[in-house]
Amino acid sequence: MKATYYGHGCFSINIGDSIILIDPFISPNELAKTVEVDAIKADYILLTHGHEDHVYDTESIAKRTGAEVIANFELINWFQKKGVENGFAMNIGGIKRTPDFAIKMVSAVHSSSMPDGSYGGLAAGFVLVYQEDDVDKVIYFAGDTALHKDMELIQEEFGFVDFAFLPIGDVFTMGIDDAVEAAYLVNADSVIPMHYDTFDPIKVDMEEAKEEFQEFRLEVFNIGEEKELI
Ligand code: NI
Ligand code: MN
């Protein structure tokens, strides 16, 4: 699996022939100025919730690429009114299957309103399941969330998580300590930190994070960096 970090909570993940872009907030991000938003490819755009720092570039990328936007019912409706026609609405607990992977929408503890203040449904996370060389692989993309016990259900259902994308910036989401606990709850192998440093209140000490996550493989991305994760 290949992943590229576009800053804040935005990643692109390649599974098989599919490019999955998650939570595109790039053009307003001062730290992501080097990223060429108009060059980003996507077959699917997954949105965890309606906050601007997760959906900002969705409309332009979806219209340019024709990517299928996958999110909760309220977000899909909102984007439909903006002319984004290729949407797939789901809700927490639901599964969508594609030829390359399955997505389960799972709970997050966070709020969700649209950039114009309208109702954005519930915030969510995603579990992506796919096969690589006939081996099951599991990704947990937490989105914005506090630590919560439902994360244990992910371990119960899937047994393990190969790659856990967890917010560590604190203030609006889990901080480092809670994210470490989350990694235990889902039985993570690799942890990919996100949602930090973008704004002053969520600046983190990455050296501290590396120490706290020493029981896990911590994969820290530079913005714009692509890595092969195994
Ligand atoms: Ni948020
Ligand atoms: Mn956020």
PDB file of C-alpha atoms and ligand atoms in Angstrom:
ATOM      1  CA  MET A   1       0.000   0.000   0.000  1.00  0.00           C
ATOM      2  CA  LYS A   2       1.261   3.415  -0.905  1.00  0.00           C
ATOM      3  CA  ALA A   3       0.257   6.552   0.960  1.00  0.00           C
ATOM      4  CA  THR A   4       0.911  10.229   0.329  1.00  0.00           C
ATOM      5  CA  TYR A   5       0.459  12.939   2.946  1.00  0.00           C
ATOM      6  CA  TYR A   6      -1.042  16.255   1.872  1.00  0.00           C
ATOM      7  CA  GLY A   7      -0.957  17.832   5.312  1.00  0.00           C
ATOM      8  CA  HIS A   8      -3.348  18.104   8.271  1.00  0.00           C
ATOM      9  CA  GLY A   9      -5.773  15.135   8.036  1.00  0.00           C
ATOM     10  CA  CYS A  10      -5.418  14.556   4.298  1.00  0.00           C
ATOM     11  CA  PHE A  11      -3.881  11.447   2.787  1.00  0.00           C
ATOM     12  CA  SER A  12      -4.066   9.657  -0.484  1.00  0.00           C
ATOM     13  CA  ILE A  13      -3.913   5.868  -0.340  1.00  0.00           C
ATOM     14  CA  ASN A  14      -3.293   3.547  -3.276  1.00  0.00           C
ATOM     15  CA  ILE A  15      -4.896   0.140  -3.095  1.00  0.00           C
ATOM     16  CA  GLY A  16      -4.743  -1.990  -6.219  1.00  0.00           C
ATOM     17  CA  ASP A  17      -5.742   0.282  -9.083  1.00  0.00           C
ATOM     18  CA  SER A  18      -7.675   2.650  -6.809  1.00  0.00           C
ATOM     19  CA  ILE A  19      -6.570   6.032  -5.527  1.00  0.00           C
ATOM     20  CA  ILE A  20      -8.426   6.998  -2.386  1.00  0.00           C
ATOM     21  CA  LEU A  21      -8.166  10.592  -1.214  1.00  0.00           C
ATOM     22  CA  ILE A  22      -9.278  11.305   2.336  1.00  0.00           C
ATOM     23  CA  ASP A  23     -10.318  14.649   3.864  1.00  0.00           C
ATOM     24  CA  PRO A  24      -8.870  17.071   1.309  1.00  0.00           C
ATOM     25  CA  PHE A  25      -7.907  20.324   3.016  1.00  0.00           C
ATOM     26  CA  ILE A  26      -4.874  21.487   1.120  1.00  0.00           C
ATOM     27  CA  SER A  27      -5.129  24.891  -0.567  1.00  0.00           C
ATOM     28  CA  PRO A  28      -5.800  26.899   2.644  1.00  0.00           C
ATOM     29  CA  ASN A  29      -3.058  25.010   4.539  1.00  0.00           C
ATOM     30  CA  GLU A  30       0.041  27.217   4.879  1.00  0.00           C
ATOM     31  CA  LEU A  31       2.146  24.111   5.501  1.00  0.00           C
ATOM     32  CA  ALA A  32       0.996  22.460   2.259  1.00  0.00           C
ATOM     33  CA  LYS A  33       1.875  25.260  -0.164  1.00  0.00           C
ATOM     34  CA  THR A  34       4.169  22.976  -2.162  1.00  0.00           C
ATOM     35  CA  VAL A  35       1.323  20.565  -2.965  1.00  0.00           C
ATOM     36  CA  GLU A  36      -0.220  21.034  -6.383  1.00  0.00           C
ATOM     37  CA  VAL A  37      -3.884  20.518  -5.658  1.00  0.00           C
ATOM     38  CA  ASP A  38      -4.834  20.494  -9.339  1.00  0.00           C
ATOM     39  CA  ALA A  39      -2.513  17.571 -10.000  1.00  0.00           C
ATOM     40  CA  ILE A  40      -3.968  15.275  -7.338  1.00  0.00           C
ATOM     41  CA  LYS A  41      -5.621  12.190  -8.763  1.00  0.00           C
ATOM     42  CA  ALA A  42      -8.509  10.399  -7.111  1.00  0.00           C
ATOM     43  CA  ASP A  43     -10.963   7.610  -7.855  1.00  0.00           C
ATOM     44  CA  TYR A  44     -12.656   7.956  -4.464  1.00  0.00           C
ATOM     45  CA  ILE A  45     -12.822  10.819  -1.985  1.00  0.00           C
ATOM     46  CA  LEU A  46     -13.635   9.794   1.570  1.00  0.00           C
ATOM     47  CA  LEU A  47     -14.845  12.444   4.007  1.00  0.00           C
ATOM     48  CA  THR A  48     -14.940  11.835   7.748  1.00  0.00           C
ATOM     49  CA  HIS A  49     -17.037  14.891   8.642  1.00  0.00           C
ATOM     50  CA  GLY A  50     -18.147  18.310   7.471  1.00  0.00           C
ATOM     51  CA  HIS A  51     -15.592  20.627   9.050  1.00  0.00           C
ATOM     52  CA  GLU A  52     -13.819  22.894   6.609  1.00  0.00           C
ATOM     53  CA  ASP A  53     -10.401  21.559   7.568  1.00  0.00           C
ATOM     54  CA  HIS A  54     -11.539  18.200   6.107  1.00  0.00           C
ATOM     55  CA  VAL A  55     -13.645  19.073   3.090  1.00  0.00           C
ATOM     56  CA  TYR A  56     -12.269  22.343   1.675  1.00  0.00           C
ATOM     57  CA  ASP A  57     -10.900  21.062  -1.665  1.00  0.00           C
ATOM     58  CA  THR A  58     -13.512  18.338  -2.177  1.00  0.00           C
ATOM     59  CA  GLU A  59     -15.686  20.207  -4.654  1.00  0.00           C
ATOM     60  CA  SER A  60     -12.865  21.170  -7.020  1.00  0.00           C
ATOM     61  CA  ILE A  61     -11.110  17.799  -6.918  1.00  0.00           C
ATOM     62  CA  ALA A  62     -14.356  15.835  -7.277  1.00  0.00           C
ATOM     63  CA  LYS A  63     -15.474  17.912 -10.260  1.00  0.00           C
ATOM     64  CA  ARG A  64     -12.085  17.714 -11.983  1.00  0.00           C
ATOM     65  CA  THR A  65     -11.496  13.987 -11.426  1.00  0.00           C
ATOM     66  CA  GLY A  66     -15.057  12.664 -11.329  1.00  0.00           C
ATOM     67  CA  ALA A  67     -14.067  10.742  -8.193  1.00  0.00           C
ATOM     68  CA  GLU A  68     -16.843   9.119  -6.201  1.00  0.00           C
ATOM     69  CA  VAL A  69     -17.340  10.982  -2.932  1.00  0.00           C
ATOM     70  CA  ILE A  70     -18.085   8.656  -0.027  1.00  0.00           C
ATOM     71  CA  ALA A  71     -19.374  10.210   3.171  1.00  0.00           C
ATOM     72  CA  ASN A  72     -22.394  10.403   5.404  1.00  0.00           C
ATOM     73  CA  PHE A  73     -25.823  11.226   3.979  1.00  0.00           C
ATOM     74  CA  GLU A  74     -25.736  14.870   5.058  1.00  0.00           C
ATOM     75  CA  LEU A  75     -22.376  15.587   3.436  1.00  0.00           C
ATOM     76  CA  ILE A  76     -23.346  13.897   0.176  1.00  0.00           C
ATOM     77  CA  ASN A  77     -26.551  15.973   0.037  1.00  0.00           C
ATOM     78  CA  TRP A  78     -24.617  19.163   0.696  1.00  0.00           C
ATOM     79  CA  PHE A  79     -22.092  18.446  -2.050  1.00  0.00           C
ATOM     80  CA  GLN A  80     -24.835  17.387  -4.444  1.00  0.00           C
ATOM     81  CA  LYS A  81     -26.290  20.882  -4.158  1.00  0.00           C
ATOM     82  CA  LYS A  82     -22.878  22.198  -5.186  1.00  0.00           C
ATOM     83  CA  GLY A  83     -22.971  20.058  -8.306  1.00  0.00           C
ATOM     84  CA  VAL A  84     -20.943  17.093  -7.103  1.00  0.00           C
ATOM     85  CA  GLU A  85     -23.032  14.324  -8.622  1.00  0.00           C
ATOM     86  CA  ASN A  86     -20.939  11.236  -8.057  1.00  0.00           C
ATOM     87  CA  GLY A  87     -21.660  10.635  -4.404  1.00  0.00           C
ATOM     88  CA  PHE A  88     -22.228   7.581  -2.252  1.00  0.00           C
ATOM     89  CA  ALA A  89     -24.104   8.260   0.969  1.00  0.00           C
ATOM     90  CA  MET A  90     -23.714   5.940   3.907  1.00  0.00           C
ATOM     91  CA  ASN A  91     -23.806   6.097   7.656  1.00  0.00           C
ATOM     92  CA  ILE A  92     -22.067   4.693  10.679  1.00  0.00           C
ATOM     93  CA  GLY A  93     -22.088   0.907  10.752  1.00  0.00           C
ATOM     94  CA  GLY A  94     -22.502   0.595   6.995  1.00  0.00           C
ATOM     95  CA  ILE A  95     -20.160  -1.100   4.558  1.00  0.00           C
ATOM     96  CA  LYS A  96     -19.453  -0.221   0.936  1.00  0.00           C
ATOM     97  CA  ARG A  97     -17.656  -2.700  -1.276  1.00  0.00           C
ATOM     98  CA  THR A  98     -15.578  -1.828  -4.314  1.00  0.00           C
ATOM     99  CA  PRO A  99     -13.542  -4.221  -6.506  1.00  0.00           C
ATOM    100  CA  ASP A 100     -10.337  -3.305  -4.636  1.00  0.00           C
ATOM    101  CA  PHE A 101     -11.457  -2.862  -1.028  1.00  0.00           C
ATOM    102  CA  ALA A 102     -14.338  -2.631   1.442  1.00  0.00           C
ATOM    103  CA  ILE A 103     -15.025   0.420   3.598  1.00  0.00           C
ATOM    104  CA  LYS A 104     -16.822   0.335   6.895  1.00  0.00           C
ATOM    105  CA  MET A 105     -17.908   3.617   8.411  1.00  0.00           C
ATOM    106  CA  VAL A 106     -17.235   3.541  12.137  1.00  0.00           C
ATOM    107  CA  SER A 107     -17.984   5.848  14.998  1.00  0.00           C
ATOM    108  CA  ALA A 108     -15.939   8.858  16.023  1.00  0.00           C
ATOM    109  CA  VAL A 109     -16.525  11.171  18.941  1.00  0.00           C
ATOM    110  CA  HIS A 110     -16.434  14.616  17.383  1.00  0.00           C
ATOM    111  CA  SER A 111     -18.818  17.220  15.967  1.00  0.00           C
ATOM    112  CA  SER A 112     -19.676  17.781  12.313  1.00  0.00           C
ATOM    113  CA  SER A 113     -21.092  20.904  10.705  1.00  0.00           C
ATOM    114  CA  MET A 114     -20.613  22.111   7.150  1.00  0.00           C
ATOM    115  CA  PRO A 115     -18.497  25.205   6.341  1.00  0.00           C
ATOM    116  CA  ASP A 116     -21.722  27.253   6.002  1.00  0.00           C
ATOM    117  CA  GLY A 117     -22.918  26.117   9.422  1.00  0.00           C
ATOM    118  CA  SER A 118     -25.513  23.647   8.202  1.00  0.00           C
ATOM    119  CA  TYR A 119     -25.916  20.241   9.797  1.00  0.00           C
ATOM    120  CA  GLY A 120     -23.201  17.771   8.859  1.00  0.00           C
ATOM    121  CA  GLY A 121     -24.499  14.552  10.355  1.00  0.00           C
ATOM    122  CA  LEU A 122     -22.242  12.561  12.640  1.00  0.00           C
ATOM    123  CA  ALA A 123     -18.468  12.562  12.457  1.00  0.00           C
ATOM    124  CA  ALA A 124     -17.044   9.176  11.502  1.00  0.00           C
ATOM    125  CA  GLY A 125     -13.948   7.141  10.907  1.00  0.00           C
ATOM    126  CA  PHE A 126     -13.312   4.480   8.262  1.00  0.00           C
ATOM    127  CA  VAL A 127     -11.978   0.952   8.300  1.00  0.00           C
ATOM    128  CA  LEU A 128     -10.633  -0.140   4.911  1.00  0.00           C
ATOM    129  CA  VAL A 129     -10.080  -3.822   4.259  1.00  0.00           C
ATOM    130  CA  TYR A 130      -8.229  -5.151   1.234  1.00  0.00           C
ATOM    131  CA  GLN A 131      -5.995  -7.986   0.172  1.00  0.00           C
ATOM    132  CA  GLU A 132      -2.329  -7.790  -0.696  1.00  0.00           C
ATOM    133  CA  ASP A 133      -0.669 -10.980  -1.944  1.00  0.00           C
ATOM    134  CA  ASP A 134      -3.708 -12.888  -0.633  1.00  0.00           C
ATOM    135  CA  VAL A 135      -3.217 -11.502   2.863  1.00  0.00           C
ATOM    136  CA  ASP A 136      -5.947  -9.442   4.526  1.00  0.00           C
ATOM    137  CA  LYS A 137      -4.871  -5.912   5.338  1.00  0.00           C
ATOM    138  CA  VAL A 138      -6.739  -3.483   7.557  1.00  0.00           C
ATOM    139  CA  ILE A 139      -6.499   0.303   7.664  1.00  0.00           C
ATOM    140  CA  TYR A 140      -8.174   2.339  10.386  1.00  0.00           C
ATOM    141  CA  PHE A 141      -8.582   5.981   9.475  1.00  0.00           C
ATOM    142  CA  ALA A 142      -9.846   7.577  12.668  1.00  0.00           C
ATOM    143  CA  GLY A 143     -10.701  11.047  11.347  1.00  0.00           C
ATOM    144  CA  ASP A 144     -11.156  13.651  14.068  1.00  0.00           C
ATOM    145  CA  THR A 145     -12.039  11.876  17.262  1.00  0.00           C
ATOM    146  CA  ALA A 146     -11.559  11.603  20.954  1.00  0.00           C
ATOM    147  CA  LEU A 147     -10.420   8.315  22.390  1.00  0.00           C
ATOM    148  CA  HIS A 148     -13.452   6.089  22.846  1.00  0.00           C
ATOM    149  CA  LYS A 149     -14.146   2.496  23.747  1.00  0.00           C
ATOM    150  CA  ASP A 150     -15.892   1.632  20.481  1.00  0.00           C
ATOM    151  CA  MET A 151     -12.413   1.456  18.993  1.00  0.00           C
ATOM    152  CA  GLU A 152     -12.180  -1.905  20.727  1.00  0.00           C
ATOM    153  CA  LEU A 153     -14.925  -3.162  18.401  1.00  0.00           C
ATOM    154  CA  ILE A 154     -12.488  -2.737  15.520  1.00  0.00           C
ATOM    155  CA  GLN A 155     -10.069  -5.128  17.162  1.00  0.00           C
ATOM    156  CA  GLU A 156     -12.921  -7.524  17.976  1.00  0.00           C
ATOM    157  CA  GLU A 157     -14.178  -7.526  14.403  1.00  0.00           C
ATOM    158  CA  PHE A 158     -10.939  -7.444  12.428  1.00  0.00           C
ATOM    159  CA  GLY A 159      -8.425  -8.757  14.966  1.00  0.00           C
ATOM    160  CA  PHE A 160      -5.759  -6.202  14.144  1.00  0.00           C
ATOM    161  CA  VAL A 161      -5.079  -3.008  12.258  1.00  0.00           C
ATOM    162  CA  ASP A 162      -2.037  -2.851   9.979  1.00  0.00           C
ATOM    163  CA  PHE A 163      -2.111   0.911   9.573  1.00  0.00           C
ATOM    164  CA  ALA A 164      -3.822   3.211  12.055  1.00  0.00           C
ATOM    165  CA  PHE A 165      -4.135   6.845  10.980  1.00  0.00           C
ATOM    166  CA  LEU A 166      -4.648   8.694  14.256  1.00  0.00           C
ATOM    167  CA  PRO A 167      -4.994  12.372  15.152  1.00  0.00           C
ATOM    168  CA  ILE A 168      -2.430  13.429  17.754  1.00  0.00           C
ATOM    169  CA  GLY A 169      -2.763  17.225  17.835  1.00  0.00           C
ATOM    170  CA  ASP A 170      -4.924  17.470  20.967  1.00  0.00           C
ATOM    171  CA  VAL A 171      -7.376  20.342  21.689  1.00  0.00           C
ATOM    172  CA  PHE A 172      -9.838  19.358  18.883  1.00  0.00           C
ATOM    173  CA  THR A 173      -9.049  15.617  18.914  1.00  0.00           C
ATOM    174  CA  MET A 174      -7.031  13.081  20.836  1.00  0.00           C
ATOM    175  CA  GLY A 175      -3.598  14.147  21.935  1.00  0.00           C
ATOM    176  CA  ILE A 176      -0.559  11.888  21.911  1.00  0.00           C
ATOM    177  CA  ASP A 177      -1.337   9.972  25.127  1.00  0.00           C
ATOM    178  CA  ASP A 178      -4.889   9.130  24.079  1.00  0.00           C
ATOM    179  CA  ALA A 179      -3.754   8.239  20.576  1.00  0.00           C
ATOM    180  CA  VAL A 180      -1.316   5.710  22.045  1.00  0.00           C
ATOM    181  CA  GLU A 181      -4.234   4.193  23.958  1.00  0.00           C
ATOM    182  CA  ALA A 182      -6.260   4.138  20.731  1.00  0.00           C
ATOM    183  CA  ALA A 183      -3.442   2.262  18.994  1.00  0.00           C
ATOM    184  CA  TYR A 184      -3.641  -0.389  21.728  1.00  0.00           C
ATOM    185  CA  LEU A 185      -7.443  -0.571  21.538  1.00  0.00           C
ATOM    186  CA  VAL A 186      -7.462  -1.341  17.817  1.00  0.00           C
ATOM    187  CA  ASN A 187      -4.331  -3.543  18.025  1.00  0.00           C
ATOM    188  CA  ALA A 188      -2.338  -1.449  15.591  1.00  0.00           C
ATOM    189  CA  ASP A 189       0.937  -2.386  13.987  1.00  0.00           C
ATOM    190  CA  SER A 190       1.926   0.885  12.261  1.00  0.00           C
ATOM    191  CA  VAL A 191       0.647   4.258  13.387  1.00  0.00           C
ATOM    192  CA  ILE A 192       0.500   7.230  11.050  1.00  0.00           C
ATOM    193  CA  PRO A 193       0.032  10.488  12.992  1.00  0.00           C
ATOM    194  CA  MET A 194      -2.130  13.270  11.582  1.00  0.00           C
ATOM    195  CA  HIS A 195      -4.012  16.451  12.514  1.00  0.00           C
ATOM    196  CA  TYR A 196      -1.068  18.225  14.157  1.00  0.00           C
ATOM    197  CA  ASP A 197       1.056  21.365  13.619  1.00  0.00           C
ATOM    198  CA  THR A 198      -1.379  22.962  11.128  1.00  0.00           C
ATOM    199  CA  PHE A 199      -2.603  25.558  13.612  1.00  0.00           C
ATOM    200  CA  ASP A 200      -0.990  26.921  16.785  1.00  0.00           C
ATOM    201  CA  PRO A 201      -3.212  25.045  19.287  1.00  0.00           C
ATOM    202  CA  ILE A 202      -2.354  21.665  17.741  1.00  0.00           C
ATOM    203  CA  LYS A 203       1.436  21.972  17.542  1.00  0.00           C
ATOM    204  CA  VAL A 204       3.119  18.837  18.875  1.00  0.00           C
ATOM    205  CA  ASP A 205       6.575  17.778  19.933  1.00  0.00           C
ATOM    206  CA  MET A 206       7.299  14.960  17.473  1.00  0.00           C
ATOM    207  CA  GLU A 207      10.236  13.693  19.531  1.00  0.00           C
ATOM    208  CA  GLU A 208       7.859  13.201  22.430  1.00  0.00           C
ATOM    209  CA  ALA A 209       5.411  11.428  20.110  1.00  0.00           C
ATOM    210  CA  LYS A 210       8.150   9.075  18.889  1.00  0.00           C
ATOM    211  CA  GLU A 211       8.958   8.148  22.446  1.00  0.00           C
ATOM    212  CA  GLU A 212       5.314   7.624  23.427  1.00  0.00           C
ATOM    213  CA  PHE A 213       4.640   5.430  20.396  1.00  0.00           C
ATOM    214  CA  GLN A 214       7.727   3.253  20.788  1.00  0.00           C
ATOM    215  CA  GLU A 215       5.628   0.088  21.104  1.00  0.00           C
ATOM    216  CA  PHE A 216       4.352   0.735  17.569  1.00  0.00           C
ATOM    217  CA  ARG A 217       5.852   1.451  14.194  1.00  0.00           C
ATOM    218  CA  LEU A 218       5.387   5.197  13.897  1.00  0.00           C
ATOM    219  CA  GLU A 219       5.383   6.342  10.280  1.00  0.00           C
ATOM    220  CA  VAL A 220       5.795  10.106  10.221  1.00  0.00           C
ATOM    221  CA  PHE A 221       5.224  11.692   6.812  1.00  0.00           C
ATOM    222  CA  ASN A 222       6.533  14.978   5.526  1.00  0.00           C
ATOM    223  CA  ILE A 223       3.913  16.945   3.635  1.00  0.00           C
ATOM    224  CA  GLY A 224       3.953  15.877   0.002  1.00  0.00           C
ATOM    225  CA  GLU A 225       5.843  12.682   0.827  1.00  0.00           C
ATOM    226  CA  GLU A 226       4.804   9.338  -0.621  1.00  0.00           C
ATOM    227  CA  LYS A 227       5.732   6.159   1.223  1.00  0.00           C
ATOM    228  CA  GLU A 228       5.271   2.484   0.626  1.00  0.00           C
ATOM    229  CA  LEU A 229       3.808   1.041   3.810  1.00  0.00           C
ATOM    230  CA  ILE A 230       4.245  -2.656   4.553  1.00  0.00           C
TER     231      ILE A 230
HETATM  232 NI    NI B   1     -13.249  18.438  12.908  1.00  0.00          NI
HETATM  233 MN    MN B   2     -10.255  18.771  12.058  1.00  0.00          MN
END
